[in-house]
Coordinates of C-alpha atoms in Angstrom, one line a residue:
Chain O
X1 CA 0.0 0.0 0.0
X2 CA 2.6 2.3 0.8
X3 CA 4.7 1.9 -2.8
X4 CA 1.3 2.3 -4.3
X5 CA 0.8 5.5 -2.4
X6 CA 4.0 7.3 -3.1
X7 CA 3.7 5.9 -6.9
X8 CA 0.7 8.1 -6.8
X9 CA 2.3 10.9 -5.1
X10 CA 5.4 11.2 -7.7
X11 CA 3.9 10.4 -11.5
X12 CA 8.0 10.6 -12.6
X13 CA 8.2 7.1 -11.3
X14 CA 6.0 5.6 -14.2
X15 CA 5.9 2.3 -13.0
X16 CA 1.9 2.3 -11.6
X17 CA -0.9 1.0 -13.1
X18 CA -3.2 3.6 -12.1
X19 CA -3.2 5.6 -14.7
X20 CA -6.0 8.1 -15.8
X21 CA -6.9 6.8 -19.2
X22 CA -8.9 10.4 -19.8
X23 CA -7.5 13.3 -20.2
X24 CA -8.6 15.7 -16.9
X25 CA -10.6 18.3 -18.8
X26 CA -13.7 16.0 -20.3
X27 CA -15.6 17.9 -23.0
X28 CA -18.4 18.7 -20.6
X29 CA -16.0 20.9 -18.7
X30 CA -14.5 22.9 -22.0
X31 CA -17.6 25.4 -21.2
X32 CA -16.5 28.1 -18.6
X33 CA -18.1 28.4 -15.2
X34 CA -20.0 24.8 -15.5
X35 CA -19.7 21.7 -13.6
X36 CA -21.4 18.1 -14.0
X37 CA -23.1 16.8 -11.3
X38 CA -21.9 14.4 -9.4
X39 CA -25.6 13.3 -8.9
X40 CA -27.3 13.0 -11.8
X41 CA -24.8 13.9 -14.3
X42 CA -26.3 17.2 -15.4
X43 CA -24.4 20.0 -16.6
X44 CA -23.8 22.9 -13.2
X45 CA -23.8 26.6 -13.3
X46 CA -23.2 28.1 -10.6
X47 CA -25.9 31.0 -9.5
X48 CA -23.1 33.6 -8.3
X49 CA -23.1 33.0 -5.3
X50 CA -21.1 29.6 -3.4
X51 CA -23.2 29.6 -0.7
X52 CA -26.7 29.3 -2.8
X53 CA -25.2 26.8 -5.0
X54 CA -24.3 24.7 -2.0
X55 CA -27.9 24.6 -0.8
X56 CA -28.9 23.9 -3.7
X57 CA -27.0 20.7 -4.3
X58 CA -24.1 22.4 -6.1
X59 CA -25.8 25.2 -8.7
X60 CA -28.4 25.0 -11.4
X61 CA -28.7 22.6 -13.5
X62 CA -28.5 23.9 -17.0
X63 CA -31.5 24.0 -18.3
X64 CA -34.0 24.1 -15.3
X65 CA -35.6 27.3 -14.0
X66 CA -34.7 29.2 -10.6
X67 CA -38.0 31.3 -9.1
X68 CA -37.0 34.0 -7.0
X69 CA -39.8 34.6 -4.6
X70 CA -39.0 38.3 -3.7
X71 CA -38.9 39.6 0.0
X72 CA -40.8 42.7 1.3
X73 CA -39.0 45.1 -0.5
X74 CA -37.3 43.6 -2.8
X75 CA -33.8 44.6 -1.7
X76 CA -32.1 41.3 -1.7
X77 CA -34.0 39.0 -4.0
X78 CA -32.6 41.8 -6.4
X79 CA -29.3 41.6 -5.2
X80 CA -29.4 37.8 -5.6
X81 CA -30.2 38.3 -10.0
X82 CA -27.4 40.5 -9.7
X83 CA -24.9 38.1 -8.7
X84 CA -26.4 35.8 -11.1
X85 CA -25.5 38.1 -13.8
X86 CA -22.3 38.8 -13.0
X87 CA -21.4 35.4 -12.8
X88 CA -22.4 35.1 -16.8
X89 CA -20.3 38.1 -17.1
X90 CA -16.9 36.1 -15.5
X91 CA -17.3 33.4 -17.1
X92 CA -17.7 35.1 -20.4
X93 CA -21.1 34.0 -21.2
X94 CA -23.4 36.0 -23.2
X95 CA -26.4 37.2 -21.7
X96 CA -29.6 38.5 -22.4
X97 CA -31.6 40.6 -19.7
X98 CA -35.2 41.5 -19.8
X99 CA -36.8 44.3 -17.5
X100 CA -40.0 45.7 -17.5
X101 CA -38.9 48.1 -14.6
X102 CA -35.5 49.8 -14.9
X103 CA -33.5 49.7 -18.4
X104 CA -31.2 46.6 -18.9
X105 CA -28.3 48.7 -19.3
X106 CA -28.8 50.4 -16.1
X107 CA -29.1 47.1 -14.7
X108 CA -25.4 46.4 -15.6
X109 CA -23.7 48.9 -14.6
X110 CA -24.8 47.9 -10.7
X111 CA -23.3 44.7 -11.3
X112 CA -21.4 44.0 -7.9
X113 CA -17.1 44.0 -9.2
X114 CA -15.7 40.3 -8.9
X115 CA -13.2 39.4 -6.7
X116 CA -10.7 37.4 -7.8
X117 CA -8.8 34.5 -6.2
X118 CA -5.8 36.7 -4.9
X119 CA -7.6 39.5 -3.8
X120 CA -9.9 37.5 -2.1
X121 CA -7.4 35.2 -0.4
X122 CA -5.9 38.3 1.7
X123 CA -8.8 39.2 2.9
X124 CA -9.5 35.5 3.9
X125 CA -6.6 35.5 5.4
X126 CA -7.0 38.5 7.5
X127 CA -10.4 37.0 8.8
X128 CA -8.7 33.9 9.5
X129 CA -6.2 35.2 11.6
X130 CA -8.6 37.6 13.4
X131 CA -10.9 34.6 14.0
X132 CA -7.9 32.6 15.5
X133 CA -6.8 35.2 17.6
X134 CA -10.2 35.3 19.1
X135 CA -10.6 32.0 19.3
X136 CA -7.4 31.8 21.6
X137 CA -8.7 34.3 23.4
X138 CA -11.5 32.5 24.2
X139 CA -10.3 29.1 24.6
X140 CA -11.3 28.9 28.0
X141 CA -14.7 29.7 27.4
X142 CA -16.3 26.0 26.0
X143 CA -20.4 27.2 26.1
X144 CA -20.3 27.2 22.5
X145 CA -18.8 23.6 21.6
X146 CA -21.2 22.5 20.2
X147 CA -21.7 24.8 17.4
X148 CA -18.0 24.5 16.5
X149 CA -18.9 21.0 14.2
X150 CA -22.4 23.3 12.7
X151 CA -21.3 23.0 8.9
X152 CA -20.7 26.0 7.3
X153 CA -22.8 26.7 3.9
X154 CA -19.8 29.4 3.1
X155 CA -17.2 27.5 1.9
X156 CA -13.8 29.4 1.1
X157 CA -12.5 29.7 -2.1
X158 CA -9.6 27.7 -3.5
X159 CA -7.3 29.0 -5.4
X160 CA -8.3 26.9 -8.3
X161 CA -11.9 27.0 -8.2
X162 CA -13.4 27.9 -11.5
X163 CA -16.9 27.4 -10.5
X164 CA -18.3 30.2 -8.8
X165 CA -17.1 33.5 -7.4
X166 CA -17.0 36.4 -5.1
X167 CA -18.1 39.6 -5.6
X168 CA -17.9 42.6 -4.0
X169 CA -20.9 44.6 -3.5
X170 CA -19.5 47.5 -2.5
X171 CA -17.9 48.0 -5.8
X172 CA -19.3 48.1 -9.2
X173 CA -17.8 46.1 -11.8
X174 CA -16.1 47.9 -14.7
X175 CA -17.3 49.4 -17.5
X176 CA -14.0 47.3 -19.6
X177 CA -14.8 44.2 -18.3
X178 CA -18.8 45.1 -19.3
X179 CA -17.4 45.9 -22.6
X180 CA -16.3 42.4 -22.9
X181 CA -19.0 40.7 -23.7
X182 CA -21.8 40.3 -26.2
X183 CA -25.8 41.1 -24.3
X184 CA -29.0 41.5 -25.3
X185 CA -31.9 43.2 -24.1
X186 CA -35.3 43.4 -23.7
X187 CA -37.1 46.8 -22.0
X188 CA -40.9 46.4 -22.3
X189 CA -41.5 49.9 -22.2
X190 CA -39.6 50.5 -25.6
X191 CA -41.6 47.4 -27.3
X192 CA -44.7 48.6 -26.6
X193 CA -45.6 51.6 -29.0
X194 CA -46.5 55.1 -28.6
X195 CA -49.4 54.9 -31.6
X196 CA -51.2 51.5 -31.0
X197 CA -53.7 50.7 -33.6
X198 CA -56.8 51.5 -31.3
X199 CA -59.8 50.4 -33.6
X200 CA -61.9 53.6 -33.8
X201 CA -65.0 51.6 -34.8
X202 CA -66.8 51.6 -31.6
X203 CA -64.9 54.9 -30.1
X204 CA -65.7 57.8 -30.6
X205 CA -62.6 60.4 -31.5
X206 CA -62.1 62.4 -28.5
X207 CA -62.6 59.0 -26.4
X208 CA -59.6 57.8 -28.9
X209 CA -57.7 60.8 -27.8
X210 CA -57.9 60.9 -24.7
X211 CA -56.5 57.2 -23.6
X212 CA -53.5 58.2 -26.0
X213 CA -52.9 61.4 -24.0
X214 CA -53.0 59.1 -20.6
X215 CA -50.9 56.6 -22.2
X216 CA -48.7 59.4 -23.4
X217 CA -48.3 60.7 -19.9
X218 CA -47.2 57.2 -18.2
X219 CA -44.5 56.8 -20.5
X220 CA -43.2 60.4 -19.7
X221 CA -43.6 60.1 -16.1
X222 CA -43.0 56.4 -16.1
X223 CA -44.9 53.9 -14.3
X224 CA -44.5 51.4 -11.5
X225 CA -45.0 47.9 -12.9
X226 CA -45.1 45.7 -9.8
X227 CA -48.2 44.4 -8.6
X228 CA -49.4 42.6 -5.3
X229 CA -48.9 39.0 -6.0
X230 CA -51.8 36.6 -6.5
X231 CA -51.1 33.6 -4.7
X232 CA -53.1 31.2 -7.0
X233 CA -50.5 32.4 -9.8
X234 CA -47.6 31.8 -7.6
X235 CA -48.9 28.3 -7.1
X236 CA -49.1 27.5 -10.4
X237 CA -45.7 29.2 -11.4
X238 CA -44.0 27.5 -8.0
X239 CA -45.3 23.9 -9.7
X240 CA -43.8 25.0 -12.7
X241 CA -40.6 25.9 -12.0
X242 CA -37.8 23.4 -11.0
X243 CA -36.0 25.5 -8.3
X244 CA -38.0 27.7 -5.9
X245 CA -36.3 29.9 -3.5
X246 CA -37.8 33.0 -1.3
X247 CA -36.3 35.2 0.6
X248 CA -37.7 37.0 3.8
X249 CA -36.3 39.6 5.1
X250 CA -37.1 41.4 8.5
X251 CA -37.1 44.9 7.3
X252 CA -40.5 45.8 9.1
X253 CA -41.3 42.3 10.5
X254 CA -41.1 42.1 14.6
X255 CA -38.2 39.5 14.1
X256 CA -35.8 42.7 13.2
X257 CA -35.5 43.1 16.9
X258 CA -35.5 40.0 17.9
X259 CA -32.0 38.8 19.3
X260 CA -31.8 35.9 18.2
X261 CA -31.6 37.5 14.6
X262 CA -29.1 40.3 15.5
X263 CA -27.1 38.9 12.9
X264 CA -29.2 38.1 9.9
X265 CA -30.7 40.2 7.7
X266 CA -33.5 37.8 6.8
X267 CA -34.1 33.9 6.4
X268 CA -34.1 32.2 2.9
X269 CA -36.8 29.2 2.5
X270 CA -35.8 26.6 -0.1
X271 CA -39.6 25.5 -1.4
X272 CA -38.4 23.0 -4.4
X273 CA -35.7 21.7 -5.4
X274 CA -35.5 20.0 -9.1
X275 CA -35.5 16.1 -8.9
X276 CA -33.2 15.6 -12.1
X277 CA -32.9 12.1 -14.0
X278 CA -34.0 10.3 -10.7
X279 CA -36.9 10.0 -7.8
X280 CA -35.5 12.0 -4.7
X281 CA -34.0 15.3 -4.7
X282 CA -30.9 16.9 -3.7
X283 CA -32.4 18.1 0.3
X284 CA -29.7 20.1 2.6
X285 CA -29.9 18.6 5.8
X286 CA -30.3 22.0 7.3
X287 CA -33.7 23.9 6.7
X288 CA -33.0 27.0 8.7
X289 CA -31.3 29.1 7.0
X290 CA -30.6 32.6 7.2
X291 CA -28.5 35.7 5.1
X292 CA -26.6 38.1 6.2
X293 CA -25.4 41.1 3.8
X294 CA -22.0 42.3 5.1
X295 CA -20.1 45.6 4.0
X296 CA -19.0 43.6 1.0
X297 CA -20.8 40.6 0.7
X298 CA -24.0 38.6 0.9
X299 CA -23.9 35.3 2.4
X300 CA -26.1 32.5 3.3
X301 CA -25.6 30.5 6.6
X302 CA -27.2 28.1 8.9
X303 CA -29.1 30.2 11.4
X304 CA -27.5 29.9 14.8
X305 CA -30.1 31.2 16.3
X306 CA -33.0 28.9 15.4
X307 CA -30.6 26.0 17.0
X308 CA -30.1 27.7 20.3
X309 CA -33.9 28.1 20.2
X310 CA -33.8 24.3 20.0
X311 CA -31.7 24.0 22.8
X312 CA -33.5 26.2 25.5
X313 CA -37.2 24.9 23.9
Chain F
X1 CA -43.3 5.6 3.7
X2 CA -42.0 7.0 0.3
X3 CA -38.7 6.1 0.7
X4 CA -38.7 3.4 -1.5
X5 CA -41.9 3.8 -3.4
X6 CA -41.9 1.0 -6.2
X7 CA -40.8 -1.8 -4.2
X8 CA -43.7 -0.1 -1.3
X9 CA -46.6 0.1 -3.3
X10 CA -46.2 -4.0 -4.7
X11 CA -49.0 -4.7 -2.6
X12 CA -51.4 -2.7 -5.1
X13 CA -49.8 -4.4 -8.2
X14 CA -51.5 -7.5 -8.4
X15 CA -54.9 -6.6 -7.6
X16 CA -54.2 -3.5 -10.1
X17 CA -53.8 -5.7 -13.2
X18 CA -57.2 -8.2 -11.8
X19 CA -59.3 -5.8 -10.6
X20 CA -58.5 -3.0 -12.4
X21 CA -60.0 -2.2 -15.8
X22 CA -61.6 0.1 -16.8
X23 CA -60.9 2.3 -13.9
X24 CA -59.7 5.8 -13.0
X25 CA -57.1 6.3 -11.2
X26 CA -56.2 10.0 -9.3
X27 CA -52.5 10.4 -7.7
X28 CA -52.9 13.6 -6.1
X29 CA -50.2 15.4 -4.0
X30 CA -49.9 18.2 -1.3
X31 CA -46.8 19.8 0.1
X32 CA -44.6 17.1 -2.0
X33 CA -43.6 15.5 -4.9
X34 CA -45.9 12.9 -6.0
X35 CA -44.3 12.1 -9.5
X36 CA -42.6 8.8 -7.7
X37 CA -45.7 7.8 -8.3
X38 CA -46.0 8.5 -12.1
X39 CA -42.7 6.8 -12.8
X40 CA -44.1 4.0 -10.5
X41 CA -47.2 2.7 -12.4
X42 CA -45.2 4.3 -16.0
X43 CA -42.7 1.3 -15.3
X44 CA -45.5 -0.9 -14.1
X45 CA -47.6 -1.0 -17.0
X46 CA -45.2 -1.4 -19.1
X47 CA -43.7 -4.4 -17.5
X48 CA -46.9 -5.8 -16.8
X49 CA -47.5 -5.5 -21.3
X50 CA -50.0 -3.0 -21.1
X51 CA -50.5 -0.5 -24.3
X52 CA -49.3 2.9 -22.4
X53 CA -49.8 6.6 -24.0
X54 CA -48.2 8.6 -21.9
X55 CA -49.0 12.3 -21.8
X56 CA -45.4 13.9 -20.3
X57 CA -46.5 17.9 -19.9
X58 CA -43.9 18.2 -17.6
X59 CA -40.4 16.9 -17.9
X60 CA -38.5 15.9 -20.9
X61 CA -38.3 12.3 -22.6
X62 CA -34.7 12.0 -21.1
X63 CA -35.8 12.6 -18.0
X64 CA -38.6 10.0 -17.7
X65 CA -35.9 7.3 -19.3
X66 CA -33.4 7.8 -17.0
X67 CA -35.3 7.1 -14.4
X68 CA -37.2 4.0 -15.6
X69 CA -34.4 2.8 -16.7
X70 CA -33.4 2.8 -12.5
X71 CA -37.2 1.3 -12.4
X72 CA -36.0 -1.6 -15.1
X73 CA -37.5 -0.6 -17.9
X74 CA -36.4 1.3 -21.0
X75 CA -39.0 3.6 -22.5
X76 CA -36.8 3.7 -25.8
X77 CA -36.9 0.5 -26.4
X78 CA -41.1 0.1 -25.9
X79 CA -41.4 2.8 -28.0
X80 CA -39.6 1.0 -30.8
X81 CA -42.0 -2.1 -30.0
X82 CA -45.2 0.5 -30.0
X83 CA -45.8 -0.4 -26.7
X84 CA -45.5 3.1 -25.5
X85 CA -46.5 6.3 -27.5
X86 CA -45.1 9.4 -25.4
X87 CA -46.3 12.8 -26.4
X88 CA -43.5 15.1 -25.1
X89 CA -44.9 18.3 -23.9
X90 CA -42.2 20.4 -23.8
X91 CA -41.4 19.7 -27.4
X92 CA -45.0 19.1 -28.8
X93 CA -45.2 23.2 -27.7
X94 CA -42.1 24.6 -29.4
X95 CA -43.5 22.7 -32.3
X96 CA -46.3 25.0 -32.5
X97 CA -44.9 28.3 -31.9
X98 CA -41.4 27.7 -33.8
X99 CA -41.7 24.8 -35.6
X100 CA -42.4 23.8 -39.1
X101 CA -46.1 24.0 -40.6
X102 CA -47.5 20.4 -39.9
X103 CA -48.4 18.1 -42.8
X104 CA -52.2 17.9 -43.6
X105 CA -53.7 16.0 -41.5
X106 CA -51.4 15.6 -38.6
X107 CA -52.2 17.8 -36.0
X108 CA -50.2 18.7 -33.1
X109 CA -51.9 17.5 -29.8
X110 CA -51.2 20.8 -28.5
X111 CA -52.2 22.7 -30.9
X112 CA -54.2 24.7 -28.7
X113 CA -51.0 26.6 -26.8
X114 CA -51.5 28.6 -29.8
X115 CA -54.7 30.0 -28.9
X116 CA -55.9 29.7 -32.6
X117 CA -59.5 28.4 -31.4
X118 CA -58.3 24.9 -31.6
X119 CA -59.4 23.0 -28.2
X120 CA -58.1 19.7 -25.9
X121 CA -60.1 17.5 -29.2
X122 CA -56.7 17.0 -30.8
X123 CA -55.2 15.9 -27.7
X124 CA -58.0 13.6 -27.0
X125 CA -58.0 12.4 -31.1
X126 CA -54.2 12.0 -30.4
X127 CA -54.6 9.6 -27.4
X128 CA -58.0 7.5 -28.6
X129 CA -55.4 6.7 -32.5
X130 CA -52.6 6.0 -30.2
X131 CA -55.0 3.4 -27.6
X132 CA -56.6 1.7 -30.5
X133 CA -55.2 -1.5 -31.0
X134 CA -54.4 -1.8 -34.7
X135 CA -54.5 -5.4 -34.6
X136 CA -51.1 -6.5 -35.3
X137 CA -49.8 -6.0 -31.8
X138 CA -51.0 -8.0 -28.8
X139 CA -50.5 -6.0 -25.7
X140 CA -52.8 -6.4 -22.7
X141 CA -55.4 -3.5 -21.9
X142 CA -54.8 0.0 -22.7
X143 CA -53.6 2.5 -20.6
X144 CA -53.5 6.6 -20.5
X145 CA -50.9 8.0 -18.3
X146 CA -50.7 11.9 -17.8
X147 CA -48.5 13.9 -15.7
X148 CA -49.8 16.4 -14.7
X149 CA -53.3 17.8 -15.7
X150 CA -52.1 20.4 -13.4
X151 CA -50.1 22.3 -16.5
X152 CA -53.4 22.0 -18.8
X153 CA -54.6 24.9 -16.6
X154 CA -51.3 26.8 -16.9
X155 CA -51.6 26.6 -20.3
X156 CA -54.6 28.6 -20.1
X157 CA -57.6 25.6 -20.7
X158 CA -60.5 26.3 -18.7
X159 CA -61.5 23.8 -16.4
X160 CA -64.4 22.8 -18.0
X161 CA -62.4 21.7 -20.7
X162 CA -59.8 20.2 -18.9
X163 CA -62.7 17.8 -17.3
X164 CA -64.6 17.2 -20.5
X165 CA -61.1 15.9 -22.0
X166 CA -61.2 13.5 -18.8
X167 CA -64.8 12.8 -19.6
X168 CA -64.2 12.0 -23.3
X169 CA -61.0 10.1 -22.6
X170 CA -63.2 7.8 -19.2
X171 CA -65.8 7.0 -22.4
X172 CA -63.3 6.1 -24.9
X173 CA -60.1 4.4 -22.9
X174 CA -62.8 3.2 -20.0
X175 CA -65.4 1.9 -21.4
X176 CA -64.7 0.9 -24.6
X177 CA -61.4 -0.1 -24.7
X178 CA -61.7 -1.6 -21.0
X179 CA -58.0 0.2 -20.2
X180 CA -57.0 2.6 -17.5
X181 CA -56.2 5.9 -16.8
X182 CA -54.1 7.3 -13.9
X183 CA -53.9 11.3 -13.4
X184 CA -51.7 12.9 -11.2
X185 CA -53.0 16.5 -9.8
X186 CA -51.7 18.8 -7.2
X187 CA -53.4 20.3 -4.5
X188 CA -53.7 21.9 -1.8
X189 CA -55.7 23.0 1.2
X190 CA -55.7 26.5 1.6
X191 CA -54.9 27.3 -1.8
X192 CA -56.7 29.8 -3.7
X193 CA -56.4 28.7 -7.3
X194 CA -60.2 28.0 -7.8
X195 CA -59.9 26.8 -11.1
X196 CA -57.7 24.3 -9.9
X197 CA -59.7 23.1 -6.8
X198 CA -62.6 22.7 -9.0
X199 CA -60.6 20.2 -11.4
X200 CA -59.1 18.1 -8.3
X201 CA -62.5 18.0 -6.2
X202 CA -64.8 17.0 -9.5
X203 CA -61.5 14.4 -10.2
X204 CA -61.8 13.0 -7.0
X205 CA -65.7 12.4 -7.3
X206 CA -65.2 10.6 -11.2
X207 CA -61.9 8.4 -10.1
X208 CA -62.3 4.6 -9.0
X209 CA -59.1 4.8 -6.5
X210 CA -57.5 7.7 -4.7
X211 CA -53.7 7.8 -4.2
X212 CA -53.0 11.0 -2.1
X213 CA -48.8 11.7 -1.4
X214 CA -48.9 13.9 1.5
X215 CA -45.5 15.9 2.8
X216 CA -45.9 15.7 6.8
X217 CA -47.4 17.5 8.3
X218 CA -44.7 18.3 11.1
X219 CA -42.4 19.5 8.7
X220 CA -39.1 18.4 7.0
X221 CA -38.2 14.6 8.5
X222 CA -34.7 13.0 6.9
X223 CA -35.9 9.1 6.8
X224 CA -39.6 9.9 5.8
X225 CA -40.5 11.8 2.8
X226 CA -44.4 11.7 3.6
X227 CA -47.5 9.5 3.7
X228 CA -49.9 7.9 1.1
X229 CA -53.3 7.9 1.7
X230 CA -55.8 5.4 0.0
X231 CA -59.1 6.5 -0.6
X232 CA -62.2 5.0 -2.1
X233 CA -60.1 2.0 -2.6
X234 CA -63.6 -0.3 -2.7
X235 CA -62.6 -2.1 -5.7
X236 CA -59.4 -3.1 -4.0
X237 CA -60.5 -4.5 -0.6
X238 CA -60.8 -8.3 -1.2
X239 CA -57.0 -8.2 -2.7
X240 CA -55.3 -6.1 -0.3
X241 CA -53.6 -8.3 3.0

């Protein structure tokens, strides 16, 4: 056993049969940013952000559909397409964005900036050696042992990851790195015209006249296109989609000052997950989870809080 | 217990095949996933050498081969045999809004995506052609699978139609053919999709046998994926232990 392990350790030596008949990069992997499953086979992408694509048994399957059900305001469900596009944007893909609020191109421009691998490492680093020193610090304290095996859902970049990445929300990206790639766009606004053909047989003229001067006012003042949501569509759009995710957030919810939350910003509720090429789905074991937007980044972890709840309940 | 749903429900197979002709079945699920059970009795029929036109709105042809091909069975290979004539939802619809113009006389089943006054009678011509036995082949009794009925609502068919199609398909597979069909729906109990309600409570009146996949009610559970309730399950009681 132990030839066979140093035979594996130094390839010079030549002498072991175990030998990788396939090259390393498989032609499923030649497309940037993508992964097969180790599951079911099925081509990865990641959704921008490590920590959702953990939950989610290791990204999106290429070719399903991700439902964002959008908290309160809207604040981070929005964030969370925004990763998702700059994540097309690293890896090079092209993209195609359709808004019927704010203008595509405006949309990109927010794009949070990536951080790459050696950026990213110092700052790791840093935490790391913060964390340590506190831990010392508190070695004597033990109250807390048994959250020290929780699993984290943030797991820390290698070096050589390819699939997924960090961004920085702080920063937008840049406009070179924008000007990289190829996108398209669709603004419903602009594809909607100014003149419809409103058949005059039935209206009278100045009735004619007067929706065009209302409809001529919206598009100058602009219009809010969101609309309470009707729960028997959301039913039917939950069932149809192969990934459903909401988010929650406490911004006006009594939870906001609840301390067992001090830390979260909100909680994220995985509804569906896709059950691809076989019977039973990918399920995390952990079902409370909660997210947390730092200075620079937005995270998802397993809620600490909800398991001391368990422990004093 | 779902977690191992084909070899679970064996004690329905038997008195399935004997008892059952002629019948409706309903799979219905709440809070969970009751397509196990779709890929259950898809693998079934066809081992048992039934004539099976399955109606996939849902997931694509690769999809429901893969996993009856876990389930022993491969749907390629019984479609090449005519034992199974899949209409592909996914596929029958980009046909009508990108495809090709059809030859005369071959009409997509789902024609009526395209809102063109064409109704659920193509679909239902589509699945009384492909149930008819031509003769030549000598499977056992016919049998219309469709998963789900669900997506006929999504795609804009009022309910009304959605039942008559059920109605239409209960006089033709049913009755005269003596075959089966199994539905799966989706429910739940405080929804408020009416339309939808109103398809799964008339269902549940029409069908012969209930199967009802239930997420628990206390919540996520790692070992147990959720219950099956029988109902109306009259037909089956002198076969079940």
């Amino acid at each position: 056993m132990a030839a066979l392990a140093t035979g594996g350790a130094t390839p010079s030596d030549g002498a072991t049969s175990f030998q990788r008949k396939v090259p390393a990069s498989s032609r499923l992997a030649a497309i940037a940013g993508t992964r097969p499953s180790v599951r079911h086979g099925q081509l990865l992408l990641s959704s921008g952000l490590p920590s959702l694509d953990c939950v989610l048994g290791g990204g999106l399957a290429v070719g399903t559909l991700l439902l964002i059900e959008e908290d309160k305001y809207g604040i981070y469900s929005n964030l969370l397409f925004k990763y998702f596009l700059a994540e097309g944007i690293v890896c090079g893909h092209n993209l195609f964005v359709a808004s019927a609020k704010e203008d595509p191109a405006d949309i990109l421009k927010e794009l949070p900036a990536p951080l790459f691998d050696d950026v990213h490492k110092n700052q790791v680093d840093e935490k790391e050696t913060a964390i340590k020193s506190k831990q010392e610090s508190q070695e004597s304290m033990k109250i807390a042992w048994r959250y020290q095996n929780l699993p984290k859902m943030e797991v820390s970049p290698a070096a050589s990851a390819r699939f997924g990445h960090y961004y920085d929300v702080s920063k937008t990206v840049s406009p070179e790195l924008l000007k990289s790639i190829k996108w398209h766009r669709f603004f419903l606004p602009e594809e909607m015209s100014l003149h419809p053909e409103i058949k005059t047989c039935n209206m009278t003229c100045g009735y004619t006249r007067l929706l065009q001067s209302i409809q001529r006012i919206i598009y100058q003042e602009g219009f809010d296109g969101s609309y309470p949501q009707n729960k028997a569509i959301m039913e039917r759009v939950t069932n149809l989609s192969d990934t459903v995710v909401g988010l929650e957030s406490f911004i006006g919810s009594e939870r906001e000052t609840n301390p067992l939350y001090k830390d979260y910003q909100g909680l994220i509720h995985v509804h569906q997950i896709p059950r691809l090429n076989s019977l039973i789905c990918d399920v995390s074991g952990t079902k409370d989870l909660a997210f947390r937007l730092k200075r620079k980044q937005f995270t998802i972890e397993t809620c600490a809080g909800s398991s001391q709840c368990d422990t004093f309940i | 217990m779902l977690s191992n749903p084909p070899s679970s429900l064996s004690f329905l197979e038997g008195s399935l095949l004997i008892v059952f002709q002629g019948k409706l079945t309903l799979l219905r699920d709440t809070k969970t996933d009751g397509s196990f059970l779709v890929h259950h009795f898809l693998s079934f029929y066809l081992k048992a050498g039934c004539k099976v036109c399955f109606v996939a709105l849902l997931q694509s042809f690769s999809h429901y081969n893969i996993i009856a091909q876990k389930l022993g069975v491969s749907l390629t290979a019984a479609k090449e045999r005519g034992q199974l004539v899949f209409l592909e939802g996914l596929k029958s619809c980009f046909d009508v809004f990108f495809g090709e113009e059809q030859h005369v006389g071959q009409t997509n089943p789902l024609q009526f995506v395209s809102k063109d006054g064409s109704n659920l009678k193509t679909m239902y011509e589509f699945v009384r052609t492909s149930l008819m036995a031509s003769g030549s082949d000598s499977w056992k009794c016919p049998v219309l699978l469709v998963d789900d009925l669900s997506v006929l609502l999504s795609l804009g068919v009022r309910p009304v139609d959605v039942l008559d199609f059920i109605h239409y398909c209960r006089v033709a597979v049913c009755s005269q053919l003596k075959g089966n069909i199994v539905v799966l729906v989706h429910s739940n109990d405080d929804s408020e999709d009416e339309e939808n309600e109103l398809v799964v409570n008339s269902l549940c009146h029409q069908s012969n046998l209930i199967l009802w996949a239930e997420g628990l009610a206390t919540g996520f559970c790692k070992d147990v994926h959720g219950q099956v309730k029988l109902a109306k399950a009259f037909s089956l009681l002198p076969m079940l232990p």
